[in-house]
Structure formats: C-alpha cells, structure tokens
Amino acid sequence: LYIYLFDVYEEYLQSRLQRFMAKLFEKQILKSASKIFVMSEHLRDHYLNKYGIDTKVILHPVVQYKYSEELQDFSPPNNNTVNIVFTGIVSKAQLDATKNMVDVVNSFEDETVKFRLYTPTPFGQLARLGIAGKNVVCGFAQQDEISKIQKKANILFRRSNIK
C-alpha cells in the first residue's frame, strides 16, 4: 500500500463523524502503508510529530518554470474593482483567515472589493462554513488555468509557509 497525501487528513474533515472515523483508522492505515509520500516538508513534519511516521516528500506537481514564465507579464486588470484571489483547497488550517477575509470584503457596501476563490471544495460546504456573501465569488478552475487567473488578481490570498 502506497499513500500520497496532499494535505492533512483528519484535521481537514469538518463533520464529527468523519473526524471520529479518521481518529479510529488514520494511524492504523498510515502505519500499514509500505511507503507514504507527502507534497511538502510541512506535511512530513506533521506526520512525523503526530505518529512518528517517516514520509518521503514529493513536491507539488506544478511545472515551476512554465508558471514563472507565465507570471512575468503580470498586469492586474485596470478597473475599479480590487480582486483578491485564492486558488486551492480551503483546509481547516486556512479556515479562520479565509473567514476573516470574507468578513472584511463583505463589509464593503459597494462591490469595489471581490474575494474570488477557485477551489474544488464544494460550494455548499463553503457556504456552511461561512464562506459566502455579496462580495465573495466561488468557482473552480483546471490546473492549467490557475496562472491566468492569478495574473488577473490585484492581491493573491495564499497560505504562508511560515510555521
């Protein structure tokens, strides 16, 4: 059994039943794996500290050189709306910061600030978590569209790699 983890598992789950099941089985499943791969050093440290499991880091499969070339001609749209853009999965680790951003952009009476989330997280789940509102736009984008979307942002809202 080989496992590749893109994010924390148990900590990301929202329902009590899912977290309960994860607490019962996550360690057992991970300990029974022949090899566990993770996409960042942060995840490697997380699972080492949590379960004492050694994992192998395979960095996120983004073609960095192509992405860097695409972003060199960065120029946000020239209009009166400030676009704050998030791309990725809204995980538990980002939930507080994301909800704070939602509160801020929804406090604007007009539509001069938009928080645009491009995520595979289901829209209904986002709404139940409080990530919705008049100045919040949720959508999904394919991986090859992400750099184009980010180029149109005035501000990129992203997680920090600082611990």
PDB file of C-alpha atoms in Angstrom:
ATOM      1  CA  LEU A   1       0.000   0.000   0.000  1.00  0.00           C
ATOM      2  CA  TYR A   2       1.434   3.365  -1.106  1.00  0.00           C
ATOM      3  CA  ILE A   3      -0.188   6.607   0.039  1.00  0.00           C
ATOM      4  CA  TYR A   4       0.311  10.136  -1.332  1.00  0.00           C
ATOM      5  CA  LEU A   5      -1.027  12.897   0.942  1.00  0.00           C
ATOM      6  CA  PHE A   6      -1.682  16.363  -0.459  1.00  0.00           C
ATOM      7  CA  ASP A   7      -2.855  17.838   2.838  1.00  0.00           C
ATOM      8  CA  VAL A   8      -3.546  16.881   6.431  1.00  0.00           C
ATOM      9  CA  TYR A   9      -6.381  14.378   6.583  1.00  0.00           C
ATOM     10  CA  GLU A  10      -8.063  14.211   9.978  1.00  0.00           C
ATOM     11  CA  GLU A  11      -7.620  17.921  10.656  1.00  0.00           C
ATOM     12  CA  TYR A  12      -9.295  18.889   7.367  1.00  0.00           C
ATOM     13  CA  LEU A  13     -12.512  16.952   7.975  1.00  0.00           C
ATOM     14  CA  GLN A  14     -15.475  19.050   9.034  1.00  0.00           C
ATOM     15  CA  SER A  15     -18.099  16.611  10.331  1.00  0.00           C
ATOM     16  CA  ARG A  16     -17.792  14.985  13.745  1.00  0.00           C
ATOM     17  CA  LEU A  17     -18.476  11.547  12.285  1.00  0.00           C
ATOM     18  CA  GLN A  18     -15.709  11.907   9.701  1.00  0.00           C
ATOM     19  CA  ARG A  19     -13.225  13.112  12.342  1.00  0.00           C
ATOM     20  CA  PHE A  20     -14.247  10.256  14.660  1.00  0.00           C
ATOM     21  CA  MET A  21     -13.687   7.692  11.883  1.00  0.00           C
ATOM     22  CA  ALA A  22     -10.375   9.311  10.954  1.00  0.00           C
ATOM     23  CA  LYS A  23      -9.193   9.146  14.575  1.00  0.00           C
ATOM     24  CA  LEU A  24     -10.040   5.448  14.638  1.00  0.00           C
ATOM     25  CA  PHE A  25      -8.378   4.497  11.362  1.00  0.00           C
ATOM     26  CA  GLU A  26      -5.882   7.122  10.151  1.00  0.00           C
ATOM     27  CA  LYS A  27      -2.913   5.945  12.239  1.00  0.00           C
ATOM     28  CA  GLN A  28      -3.604   2.276  11.514  1.00  0.00           C
ATOM     29  CA  ILE A  29      -3.878   2.889   7.765  1.00  0.00           C
ATOM     30  CA  LEU A  30      -0.733   5.028   7.653  1.00  0.00           C
ATOM     31  CA  LYS A  31       1.270   2.564   9.768  1.00  0.00           C
ATOM     32  CA  SER A  32       0.256  -0.291   7.438  1.00  0.00           C
ATOM     33  CA  ALA A  33       1.471   1.533   4.317  1.00  0.00           C
ATOM     34  CA  SER A  34       4.712   0.396   2.699  1.00  0.00           C
ATOM     35  CA  LYS A  35       5.544   3.964   1.749  1.00  0.00           C
ATOM     36  CA  ILE A  36       3.916   7.335   2.390  1.00  0.00           C
ATOM     37  CA  PHE A  37       4.553  10.321   0.137  1.00  0.00           C
ATOM     38  CA  VAL A  38       3.652  13.899   1.041  1.00  0.00           C
ATOM     39  CA  MET A  39       3.802  17.082  -1.015  1.00  0.00           C
ATOM     40  CA  SER A  40       5.638  19.346   1.424  1.00  0.00           C
ATOM     41  CA  GLU A  41       8.126  19.453   4.243  1.00  0.00           C
ATOM     42  CA  HIS A  42       5.357  20.807   6.469  1.00  0.00           C
ATOM     43  CA  LEU A  43       3.298  17.628   5.940  1.00  0.00           C
ATOM     44  CA  ARG A  44       6.386  15.459   6.501  1.00  0.00           C
ATOM     45  CA  ASP A  45       6.940  17.180   9.862  1.00  0.00           C
ATOM     46  CA  HIS A  46       3.240  16.974  10.729  1.00  0.00           C
ATOM     47  CA  TYR A  47       3.020  13.191  10.310  1.00  0.00           C
ATOM     48  CA  LEU A  48       6.420  12.640  11.933  1.00  0.00           C
ATOM     49  CA  ASN A  49       5.307  14.605  15.013  1.00  0.00           C
ATOM     50  CA  LYS A  50       1.783  13.162  15.080  1.00  0.00           C
ATOM     51  CA  TYR A  51       2.516   9.460  14.528  1.00  0.00           C
ATOM     52  CA  GLY A  52       6.298   9.108  14.321  1.00  0.00           C
ATOM     53  CA  ILE A  53       5.898   8.116  10.657  1.00  0.00           C
ATOM     54  CA  ASP A  54       8.708   8.776   8.194  1.00  0.00           C
ATOM     55  CA  THR A  55       7.426  10.063   4.864  1.00  0.00           C
ATOM     56  CA  LYS A  56       9.040  10.943   1.534  1.00  0.00           C
ATOM     57  CA  VAL A  57       8.487  14.469   0.167  1.00  0.00           C
ATOM     58  CA  ILE A  58       7.462  14.720  -3.474  1.00  0.00           C
ATOM     59  CA  LEU A  59       6.915  18.379  -4.162  1.00  0.00           C
ATOM     60  CA  HIS A  60       3.659  19.603  -5.670  1.00  0.00           C
ATOM     61  CA  PRO A  61       3.447  18.697  -9.360  1.00  0.00           C
ATOM     62  CA  VAL A  62       3.368  22.249 -10.725  1.00  0.00           C
ATOM     63  CA  VAL A  63       5.663  22.978 -13.635  1.00  0.00           C
ATOM     64  CA  GLN A  64       7.514  25.820 -11.929  1.00  0.00           C
ATOM     65  CA  TYR A  65       9.479  27.102 -14.916  1.00  0.00           C
ATOM     66  CA  LYS A  66       6.336  27.371 -17.078  1.00  0.00           C
ATOM     67  CA  TYR A  67       4.415  29.019 -14.252  1.00  0.00           C
ATOM     68  CA  SER A  68       7.185  31.575 -13.666  1.00  0.00           C
ATOM     69  CA  GLU A  69       7.293  32.452 -17.377  1.00  0.00           C
ATOM     70  CA  GLU A  70       3.521  32.944 -17.469  1.00  0.00           C
ATOM     71  CA  LEU A  71       3.597  35.299 -14.486  1.00  0.00           C
ATOM     72  CA  GLN A  72       6.356  37.526 -15.886  1.00  0.00           C
ATOM     73  CA  ASP A  73       3.836  39.556 -17.874  1.00  0.00           C
ATOM     74  CA  PHE A  74       1.746  40.188 -14.738  1.00  0.00           C
ATOM     75  CA  SER A  75      -0.699  43.035 -15.006  1.00  0.00           C
ATOM     76  CA  PRO A  76      -3.899  43.134 -12.960  1.00  0.00           C
ATOM     77  CA  PRO A  77      -6.998  44.451 -14.690  1.00  0.00           C
ATOM     78  CA  ASN A  78      -7.316  48.209 -14.801  1.00  0.00           C
ATOM     79  CA  ASN A  79     -10.752  48.768 -13.325  1.00  0.00           C
ATOM     80  CA  ASN A  80     -12.266  49.978 -10.079  1.00  0.00           C
ATOM     81  CA  THR A  81     -12.651  46.531  -8.504  1.00  0.00           C
ATOM     82  CA  VAL A  82      -9.916  45.066  -6.309  1.00  0.00           C
ATOM     83  CA  ASN A  83      -9.760  41.316  -6.898  1.00  0.00           C
ATOM     84  CA  ILE A  84      -8.393  39.204  -4.048  1.00  0.00           C
ATOM     85  CA  VAL A  85      -7.829  35.687  -5.388  1.00  0.00           C
ATOM     86  CA  PHE A  86      -7.407  32.365  -3.606  1.00  0.00           C
ATOM     87  CA  THR A  87      -6.644  29.161  -5.514  1.00  0.00           C
ATOM     88  CA  GLY A  88      -6.549  25.770  -3.828  1.00  0.00           C
ATOM     89  CA  ILE A  89      -8.344  23.737  -1.219  1.00  0.00           C
ATOM     90  CA  VAL A  90      -9.784  25.595   1.755  1.00  0.00           C
ATOM     91  CA  SER A  91      -8.466  23.471   4.602  1.00  0.00           C
ATOM     92  CA  LYS A  92      -9.019  23.718   8.323  1.00  0.00           C
ATOM     93  CA  ALA A  93      -5.621  25.382   8.695  1.00  0.00           C
ATOM     94  CA  GLN A  94      -6.778  28.263   6.465  1.00  0.00           C
ATOM     95  CA  LEU A  95     -10.371  28.455   7.633  1.00  0.00           C
ATOM     96  CA  ASP A  96     -10.035  31.276  10.189  1.00  0.00           C
ATOM     97  CA  ALA A  97      -8.013  33.511   7.855  1.00  0.00           C
ATOM     98  CA  THR A  98     -10.405  32.788   4.982  1.00  0.00           C
ATOM     99  CA  LYS A  99     -13.471  33.608   7.098  1.00  0.00           C
ATOM    100  CA  ASN A 100     -11.790  36.820   8.282  1.00  0.00           C
ATOM    101  CA  MET A 101     -11.205  37.833   4.651  1.00  0.00           C
ATOM    102  CA  VAL A 102     -14.858  37.068   3.846  1.00  0.00           C
ATOM    103  CA  ASP A 103     -15.970  39.299   6.724  1.00  0.00           C
ATOM    104  CA  VAL A 104     -13.738  42.138   5.520  1.00  0.00           C
ATOM    105  CA  VAL A 105     -14.834  42.055   1.859  1.00  0.00           C
ATOM    106  CA  ASN A 106     -18.492  41.685   2.790  1.00  0.00           C
ATOM    107  CA  SER A 107     -18.214  44.776   4.999  1.00  0.00           C
ATOM    108  CA  PHE A 108     -17.862  46.920   1.867  1.00  0.00           C
ATOM    109  CA  GLU A 109     -21.245  48.377   0.890  1.00  0.00           C
ATOM    110  CA  ASP A 110     -20.368  48.563  -2.795  1.00  0.00           C
ATOM    111  CA  GLU A 111     -18.653  45.992  -4.968  1.00  0.00           C
ATOM    112  CA  THR A 112     -15.207  47.620  -5.083  1.00  0.00           C
ATOM    113  CA  VAL A 113     -13.583  44.565  -3.472  1.00  0.00           C
ATOM    114  CA  LYS A 114     -14.207  40.956  -4.518  1.00  0.00           C
ATOM    115  CA  PHE A 115     -12.818  37.815  -2.887  1.00  0.00           C
ATOM    116  CA  ARG A 116     -12.587  35.179  -5.611  1.00  0.00           C
ATOM    117  CA  LEU A 117     -11.994  31.587  -4.545  1.00  0.00           C
ATOM    118  CA  TYR A 118     -11.124  28.937  -7.142  1.00  0.00           C
ATOM    119  CA  THR A 119     -11.350  25.676  -5.265  1.00  0.00           C
ATOM    120  CA  PRO A 120     -12.543  22.079  -5.619  1.00  0.00           C
ATOM    121  CA  THR A 121     -14.195  22.447  -2.202  1.00  0.00           C
ATOM    122  CA  PRO A 122     -17.966  22.137  -2.809  1.00  0.00           C
ATOM    123  CA  PHE A 123     -19.787  25.480  -2.742  1.00  0.00           C
ATOM    124  CA  GLY A 124     -22.411  24.188  -0.295  1.00  0.00           C
ATOM    125  CA  GLN A 125     -19.674  23.225   2.155  1.00  0.00           C
ATOM    126  CA  LEU A 126     -18.062  26.653   1.784  1.00  0.00           C
ATOM    127  CA  ALA A 127     -21.395  28.349   2.495  1.00  0.00           C
ATOM    128  CA  ARG A 128     -21.967  26.167   5.598  1.00  0.00           C
ATOM    129  CA  LEU A 129     -18.522  27.258   6.804  1.00  0.00           C
ATOM    130  CA  GLY A 130     -19.468  30.920   6.378  1.00  0.00           C
ATOM    131  CA  ILE A 131     -17.525  31.463   3.168  1.00  0.00           C
ATOM    132  CA  ALA A 132     -20.165  33.282   1.148  1.00  0.00           C
ATOM    133  CA  GLY A 133     -21.610  36.717   0.683  1.00  0.00           C
ATOM    134  CA  LYS A 134     -22.284  39.553  -1.689  1.00  0.00           C
ATOM    135  CA  ASN A 135     -18.595  40.196  -2.418  1.00  0.00           C
ATOM    136  CA  VAL A 136     -17.468  36.551  -2.438  1.00  0.00           C
ATOM    137  CA  VAL A 137     -17.294  34.629  -5.705  1.00  0.00           C
ATOM    138  CA  CYS A 138     -16.614  30.878  -5.691  1.00  0.00           C
ATOM    139  CA  GLY A 139     -15.607  28.881  -8.716  1.00  0.00           C
ATOM    140  CA  PHE A 140     -13.488  26.010  -9.957  1.00  0.00           C
ATOM    141  CA  ALA A 141     -10.608  26.131 -12.417  1.00  0.00           C
ATOM    142  CA  GLN A 142      -8.465  23.499 -14.077  1.00  0.00           C
ATOM    143  CA  GLN A 143      -4.784  23.434 -13.100  1.00  0.00           C
ATOM    144  CA  ASP A 144      -3.668  24.906 -16.435  1.00  0.00           C
ATOM    145  CA  GLU A 145      -5.940  27.949 -15.905  1.00  0.00           C
ATOM    146  CA  ILE A 146      -4.625  28.857 -12.445  1.00  0.00           C
ATOM    147  CA  SER A 147      -1.718  31.069 -13.540  1.00  0.00           C
ATOM    148  CA  LYS A 148      -4.013  33.059 -15.859  1.00  0.00           C
ATOM    149  CA  ILE A 149      -6.483  33.587 -13.018  1.00  0.00           C
ATOM    150  CA  GLN A 150      -3.741  34.630 -10.624  1.00  0.00           C
ATOM    151  CA  LYS A 151      -2.396  37.133 -13.167  1.00  0.00           C
ATOM    152  CA  LYS A 152      -5.742  38.942 -13.049  1.00  0.00           C
ATOM    153  CA  ALA A 153      -5.564  39.326  -9.264  1.00  0.00           C
ATOM    154  CA  ASN A 154      -4.685  42.547  -7.538  1.00  0.00           C
ATOM    155  CA  ILE A 155      -3.891  40.544  -4.380  1.00  0.00           C
ATOM    156  CA  LEU A 156      -3.139  36.829  -4.040  1.00  0.00           C
ATOM    157  CA  PHE A 157      -4.533  35.335  -0.839  1.00  0.00           C
ATOM    158  CA  ARG A 158      -2.440  32.310  -0.043  1.00  0.00           C
ATOM    159  CA  ARG A 159      -1.284  30.259   2.862  1.00  0.00           C
ATOM    160  CA  SER A 160       2.033  31.049   4.438  1.00  0.00           C
ATOM    161  CA  ASN A 161       4.819  28.518   4.651  1.00  0.00           C
ATOM    162  CA  ILE A 162       5.950  30.103   7.912  1.00  0.00           C
ATOM    163  CA  LYS A 163       5.404  27.897  10.953  1.00  0.00           C
TER     164      LYS A 163
END
